[in-house]
Amino acid sequence: MNIELPELALVVLIGATGSGKSTFARTHFLPTEVISSDFCRGLVSDDDNDQTVTNEAFDVLHFIAGKRLGRGRLTVIDATNVKAQDRQPLIALAREYHVLPVAIVLNVPERVCHERNQMRADRDFGPHVVRNHTRALRKSLRNLKREGFRRVFTLDSVEEITAVSITRTPLWNNRQHEHGPFDIIGDIHGCADELEQLLQQLGYEWTEALGQEVSTYNRLYRHPDGRKAVFLGDLVDRGPRSLDVVQLVQQMVLAGHALCVPGNHDIKLLGKLNGRNVRVNHGLENTLAEIEALPEAIREPFCRKIADFLHSLVSHYVLDDSKLVVAHAGLKEKLQGRASGRVRDFALYGETTGETDEFGLPIRYNWAQEYRGQAIVVYGHTPTPEAEWLNHTINVDTGCVFGGKLTALRYPERELVSVAAARTYAEPVRPLHILSSIANGQSVQDDMLDITDVTGKRIIDTRLLPRITIEAANSAAALEVMSRFAVNPKWLIYLPPTMSPAETSKEPNLLEHPAQAFAYYRDNGVTQVICEEKHMGSRAIVLVGRDETAVQQRFGLMESESGIIYTRTGRRFFDNSVVEAELLTYLQRALTDANFWAEFNTDWVCLDCELMPWSEK
């Protein structure tokens, strides 16, 4: 017998004492993956068999298991677990961390268990203990799935236990081995014309799809360079060609040229196709009208084909070594790569506050504002006038069906490609207002800093240097200085390094001498040094733009400024704002006269300067 285990699961071993659970665990799992109740008893009492500390031992067991599951590690529970009340906390733990609970039952004959216990000096209890365990186990065998175990494997003999093998299988959402490049496309809602234009603009080519028995759309798109499209769901409803969109996407997915996650509209259509009683609104009536217009001879097999495809879609995908996550409505970090109904619901619908707005629509909880995950999350679901980055996430539903545009994010390039809607196919309940502020969503969010982002011990991976560790005390000291004296953090794109002084001179009456500096470079393999005369100035960082609008857009400021001058420690250089403004205006004009903006194709610049004379500071 081969047991297929999900790569991330809570595996609960179930069996009477003496059934061989610990031996089974040692054979098939890493020592670090197994948490034994006996071991936990030893941790709290120095005696693996002390039954008086059972409650404390299981507190430890559940705590360790929770920490492992939180880190996304497969965890095996080695305990008798023969009673439902003992298993329920473990099932609850699996649900809390959105992993699959799996039961492996060692249903060994009572006689064998008793004989094994007699051979162990630390098992000095009578046969009634094994008898009670065995009875409790067999009484609950038929109820294990009802209790919440997603998979149950029962081994009914010693021979079966000995012969079993275990294979670990990736979760359906695990596509970490796929590295792209990808073209991630937002909500389509039946806008097939715009989708075809967008695919063409992205470089996709189409050929006639062959062998389509029940199909009304026969274009198969693929990219000549091997790029893969990723569709974020809501393929159907509201627009004029929902069935064409579904078929286009389905054919690309089946041919290996695309991935697709479901949207809430797709799941609602699936429910209708499966005979469920769903409310026909929000554009579903348009899709059903298209279905009714199909020739009667192909209508039923066509619907079955579409239903099978929609049913096969996975809630979200984790791609490119966990660097990229795609889901219809987005996904919090703790839900990524997990499997549960809660994960699927969040991926489909997002999260709401329980309140409604003035249009009667649910107010959505903006999870992206608090997102601090490493993976880029690309999503749709809620139409927005423009696709904007916010905390490593981006919403690419730009309301094509509402007269906006259909948008794709090219990954890993992070380029946005859009096609304008041919017309407004449906009026949104909540109007798509173009934001009046020129500051983007990330800039607005950054007006309120989160202290947890900068406190405590921090480990920073840099692009050029090795990993840097900043201790909590140093973080606190820096935060104290920056919060009291520094300029708006949005300005602080650059804090310049300062050169350390040369070794103290060995010459009498001299603190420094070039000989020590040359020796340093020589010892480090530098054969040529360029020297220049030092002028007594003050280090100054100048940020200046072509105009105030350019500065406001780049730095996300809520007020208008032409730029800033600050010190190497982040403090404003001039106390006199008039002097600063005059110098910025002078620099701005000089850059304009030098044709700097056009030559470097920019409308802002950061200058690392030495401002002279030193006394001006």
Coordinates of N, CA and C in Angstrom, one line a residue, residues 331-440:
L331 N -4.6 37.5 -1.3 CA -4.4 36.5 -0.2 C -3.4 37.0 0.8
K332 N -3.7 37.0 2.1 CA -2.8 37.3 3.2 C -1.6 36.3 3.2
E333 N -0.5 36.8 3.8 CA 0.7 35.9 3.8 C 0.4 34.6 4.5
K334 N -0.3 34.6 5.6 CA -0.5 33.4 6.4 C -1.4 32.4 5.7
L335 N -2.1 32.8 4.6 CA -3.0 31.9 3.9 C -2.3 31.4 2.6
Q336 N -1.2 31.9 2.2 CA -0.6 31.5 0.9 C 0.0 30.1 1.0
G337 N -0.3 29.3 0.0 CA 0.2 27.9 -0.1 C -0.5 27.0 0.9
R338 N -1.7 27.4 1.5 CA -2.4 26.6 2.4 C -3.7 26.1 1.7
A339 N -4.3 25.2 2.4 CA -5.5 24.5 1.8 C -6.6 24.4 2.8
S340 N -7.7 25.2 2.6 CA -8.8 25.1 3.5 C -10.0 25.9 2.9
G341 N -11.2 25.7 3.4 CA -12.3 26.4 2.9 C -12.1 27.9 3.2
R342 N -11.5 28.3 4.3 CA -11.3 29.7 4.6 C -10.3 30.3 3.5
V343 N -9.3 29.6 3.2 CA -8.3 30.1 2.1 C -9.1 30.3 0.8
R344 N -9.9 29.3 0.4 CA -10.6 29.5 -0.8 C -11.6 30.7 -0.8
D345 N -12.3 30.8 0.3 CA -13.2 31.9 0.4 C -12.5 33.3 0.3
F346 N -11.4 33.4 1.0 CA -10.7 34.7 1.0 C -10.2 34.9 -0.5
A347 N -9.6 33.9 -1.1 CA -9.1 34.1 -2.5 C -10.3 34.5 -3.4
L348 N -11.5 34.0 -3.2 CA -12.6 34.3 -4.1 C -13.3 35.7 -3.8
Y349 N -13.4 36.0 -2.5 CA -14.3 37.1 -2.1 C -13.6 38.2 -1.3
G350 N -12.3 37.9 -0.8 CA -11.7 38.8 0.0 C -12.3 38.8 1.4
E351 N -12.2 39.9 2.1 CA -12.7 40.0 3.5 C -13.5 41.3 3.6
T352 N -14.6 41.2 4.3 CA -15.4 42.4 4.5 C -15.5 42.8 6.0
T353 N -15.9 44.0 6.2 CA -16.0 44.5 7.6 C -17.4 44.1 8.2
G354 N -18.3 43.7 7.4 CA -19.7 43.4 7.9 C -20.6 44.6 7.7
E355 N -20.0 45.7 7.2 CA -20.8 46.9 7.0 C -21.1 47.1 5.5
T356 N -22.0 48.0 5.1 CA -22.2 48.3 3.7 C -22.0 49.8 3.5
D357 N -21.7 50.1 2.3 CA -21.5 51.6 2.0 C -22.8 52.2 1.5
E358 N -22.7 53.4 1.0 CA -23.9 54.1 0.6 C -24.6 53.5 -0.7
F359 N -23.8 52.7 -1.3 CA -24.4 52.0 -2.5 C -25.0 50.6 -2.2
G360 N -24.9 50.3 -0.9 CA -25.5 49.0 -0.5 C -24.5 47.8 -0.7
L361 N -23.3 48.1 -1.0 CA -22.3 47.1 -1.3 C -21.4 46.9 0.0
P362 N -20.9 45.7 0.2 CA -20.1 45.4 1.4 C -18.8 46.2 1.4
I363 N -18.5 46.7 2.6 CA -17.2 47.4 2.7 C -16.1 46.4 2.9
R364 N -15.1 46.4 2.0 CA -14.1 45.4 2.0 C -13.0 45.9 2.9
Y365 N -12.5 44.9 3.7 CA -11.3 45.1 4.5 C -10.1 45.2 3.6
N366 N -9.3 46.2 3.7 CA -8.2 46.4 2.8 C -7.0 45.7 3.4
W367 N -6.9 44.4 3.1 CA -5.8 43.5 3.7 C -4.5 44.0 3.1
A368 N -4.4 44.6 1.9 CA -3.2 45.0 1.3 C -2.5 46.1 2.1
Q369 N -3.2 46.9 2.9 CA -2.6 47.9 3.7 C -1.7 47.4 4.8
E370 N -2.0 46.2 5.2 CA -1.3 45.6 6.3 C -0.3 44.5 5.8
Y371 N -0.3 44.3 4.5 CA 0.5 43.2 3.9 C 2.0 43.5 4.1
R372 N 2.8 42.6 4.6 CA 4.2 42.7 4.7 C 4.9 41.5 4.2
G373 N 4.3 40.7 3.4 CA 4.9 39.4 2.9 C 6.0 39.6 1.9
Q374 N 6.8 38.6 1.7 CA 7.9 38.6 0.8 C 7.4 38.5 -0.7
A375 N 6.3 37.7 -0.8 CA 5.8 37.4 -2.2 C 5.0 38.6 -2.7
I376 N 5.2 38.8 -4.0 CA 4.3 39.7 -4.7 C 2.9 39.1 -4.9
V377 N 1.9 39.8 -4.5 CA 0.5 39.3 -4.7 C -0.2 40.1 -5.8
V378 N -0.6 39.4 -6.8 CA -1.3 40.1 -7.9 C -2.8 39.6 -7.9
Y379 N -3.7 40.5 -7.9 CA -5.1 40.1 -7.7 C -6.0 41.1 -8.5
G380 N -7.3 40.8 -8.4 CA -8.3 41.7 -9.0 C -9.5 41.8 -8.1
H381 N -10.7 41.5 -8.7 CA -12.0 41.4 -7.9 C -12.7 42.8 -7.7
T382 N -11.9 43.8 -7.2 CA -12.5 45.1 -6.9 C -12.0 46.1 -7.9
P383 N -12.8 46.6 -8.8 CA -12.3 47.4 -9.9 C -11.8 48.7 -9.4
T384 N -10.7 49.1 -10.0 CA -10.0 50.4 -9.6 C -9.6 51.1 -10.9
P385 N -9.6 52.5 -10.9 CA -9.3 53.2 -12.1 C -7.9 52.9 -12.7
E386 N -6.9 52.7 -11.8 CA -5.6 52.5 -12.2 C -5.0 51.4 -11.4
A387 N -4.2 50.5 -12.0 CA -3.4 49.5 -11.3 C -2.3 50.2 -10.5
E388 N -2.3 50.0 -9.2 CA -1.2 50.6 -8.4 C -0.6 49.6 -7.4
W389 N 0.7 49.8 -7.2 CA 1.3 48.9 -6.2 C 1.1 49.4 -4.8
L390 N 0.9 48.5 -3.9 CA 0.7 48.8 -2.5 C 1.3 47.7 -1.6
N391 N 2.4 48.0 -0.9 CA 3.0 47.0 0.0 C 3.2 45.7 -0.7
H392 N 3.8 45.7 -1.9 CA 4.2 44.4 -2.6 C 3.0 43.7 -3.2
T393 N 1.9 44.4 -3.3 CA 0.7 43.8 -4.0 C 0.2 44.8 -5.1
I394 N -0.6 44.2 -6.0 CA -1.1 45.1 -7.1 C -2.5 44.5 -7.5
N395 N -3.5 45.4 -7.6 CA -4.8 45.1 -8.1 C -4.8 45.5 -9.6
V396 N -5.0 44.5 -10.5 CA -5.0 44.7 -11.9 C -6.4 44.7 -12.5
D397 N -7.4 44.7 -11.7 CA -8.8 44.8 -12.2 C -9.1 46.3 -12.5
T398 N -9.0 46.7 -13.7 CA -9.2 48.1 -14.0 C -10.5 48.4 -14.7
G399 N -11.5 47.5 -14.4 CA -12.9 47.8 -14.8 C -13.2 47.8 -16.2
C400 N -12.7 46.9 -17.0 CA -12.9 46.9 -18.4 C -14.4 46.9 -18.8
V401 N -15.1 46.0 -18.1 CA -16.6 45.9 -18.4 C -17.3 47.1 -18.1
F402 N -16.8 48.0 -17.2 CA -17.4 49.2 -16.8 C -16.9 50.4 -17.6
G403 N -16.2 50.1 -18.7 CA -15.7 51.2 -19.5 C -14.3 51.6 -19.2
G404 N -13.6 50.9 -18.4 CA -12.3 51.2 -18.0 C -11.3 50.6 -19.0
K405 N -10.5 49.7 -18.6 CA -9.5 49.0 -19.5 C -9.2 47.6 -18.9
L406 N -8.7 46.8 -19.8 CA -8.2 45.5 -19.4 C -6.7 45.5 -19.3
T407 N -6.2 45.1 -18.1 CA -4.8 45.3 -17.8 C -4.1 44.0 -17.5
A408 N -2.9 43.9 -17.9 CA -2.0 42.8 -17.6 C -0.7 43.3 -17.0
L409 N -0.2 42.5 -16.0 CA 1.1 42.8 -15.4 C 2.1 41.8 -16.0
R410 N 3.1 42.3 -16.6 CA 4.2 41.4 -17.1 C 5.1 41.1 -15.9
Y411 N 5.3 39.8 -15.6 CA 6.2 39.4 -14.6 C 7.3 38.6 -15.1
P412 N 8.6 38.8 -14.8 CA 9.0 39.6 -13.6 C 9.3 41.1 -14.0
E413 N 9.0 41.5 -15.2 CA 9.4 42.9 -15.6 C 8.6 43.9 -14.8
R414 N 7.5 43.6 -14.2 CA 6.6 44.6 -13.5 C 6.1 45.7 -14.4
E415 N 5.9 45.3 -15.7 CA 5.4 46.3 -16.6 C 3.9 46.1 -16.8
L416 N 3.1 47.2 -16.9 CA 1.7 47.1 -17.1 C 1.4 47.4 -18.5
V417 N 0.5 46.5 -19.1 CA 0.0 46.7 -20.4 C -1.5 46.7 -20.4
S418 N -2.1 47.7 -21.1 CA -3.6 47.8 -21.0 C -4.2 48.0 -22.4
V419 N -5.4 47.7 -22.5 CA -6.3 47.9 -23.6 C -7.5 48.6 -23.2
A420 N -7.9 49.7 -23.8 CA -9.1 50.5 -23.4 C -10.3 49.7 -23.8
A421 N -11.4 49.8 -22.9 CA -12.6 49.1 -23.3 C -13.2 49.8 -24.5
A422 N -13.8 49.0 -25.4 CA -14.5 49.5 -26.6 C -15.7 50.4 -26.2
R423 N -16.3 50.0 -25.1 CA -17.5 50.8 -24.7 C -17.8 50.4 -23.2
T424 N -18.8 51.0 -22.7 CA -19.2 50.7 -21.3 C -20.3 49.6 -21.5
Y425 N -20.0 48.4 -21.0 CA -20.9 47.3 -21.2 C -21.9 47.2 -20.1
A426 N -21.5 47.7 -18.9 CA -22.4 47.6 -17.7 C -22.1 48.8 -16.8
E427 N -23.0 49.3 -16.1 CA -22.8 50.4 -15.2 C -22.5 49.9 -13.8
P428 N -21.4 50.3 -13.2 CA -21.1 49.7 -11.9 C -22.1 50.3 -10.8
V429 N -22.4 49.5 -9.8 CA -23.2 50.0 -8.7 C -22.4 51.1 -8.0
R430 N -21.1 50.9 -7.8 CA -20.3 51.9 -7.2 C -19.5 52.6 -8.3
P431 N -19.7 53.8 -8.6 CA -19.0 54.5 -9.7 C -17.5 54.4 -9.6
L432 N -16.8 54.3 -10.8 CA -15.4 54.3 -10.8 C -14.8 55.7 -10.8
H433 N -14.6 56.3 -9.7 CA -14.1 57.6 -9.6 C -12.6 57.6 -9.8
I434 N -12.2 58.6 -10.7 CA -10.8 58.8 -10.8 C -10.3 59.6 -9.6
L435 N -9.3 59.1 -8.9 CA -8.9 59.8 -7.7 C -8.4 61.2 -8.0
S436 N -8.9 62.1 -7.2 CA -8.5 63.5 -7.4 C -7.0 63.8 -7.0
S437 N -6.6 63.0 -6.0 CA -5.2 63.2 -5.5 C -4.2 62.6 -6.5
I438 N -3.1 63.3 -6.8 CA -2.1 62.8 -7.7 C -1.2 61.8 -6.9
A439 N -1.3 61.8 -5.6 CA -0.5 60.8 -4.8 C -1.1 59.5 -5.0
N440 N -0.3 58.4 -5.2 CA -0.8 57.1 -5.4 C -1.2 56.4 -4.1

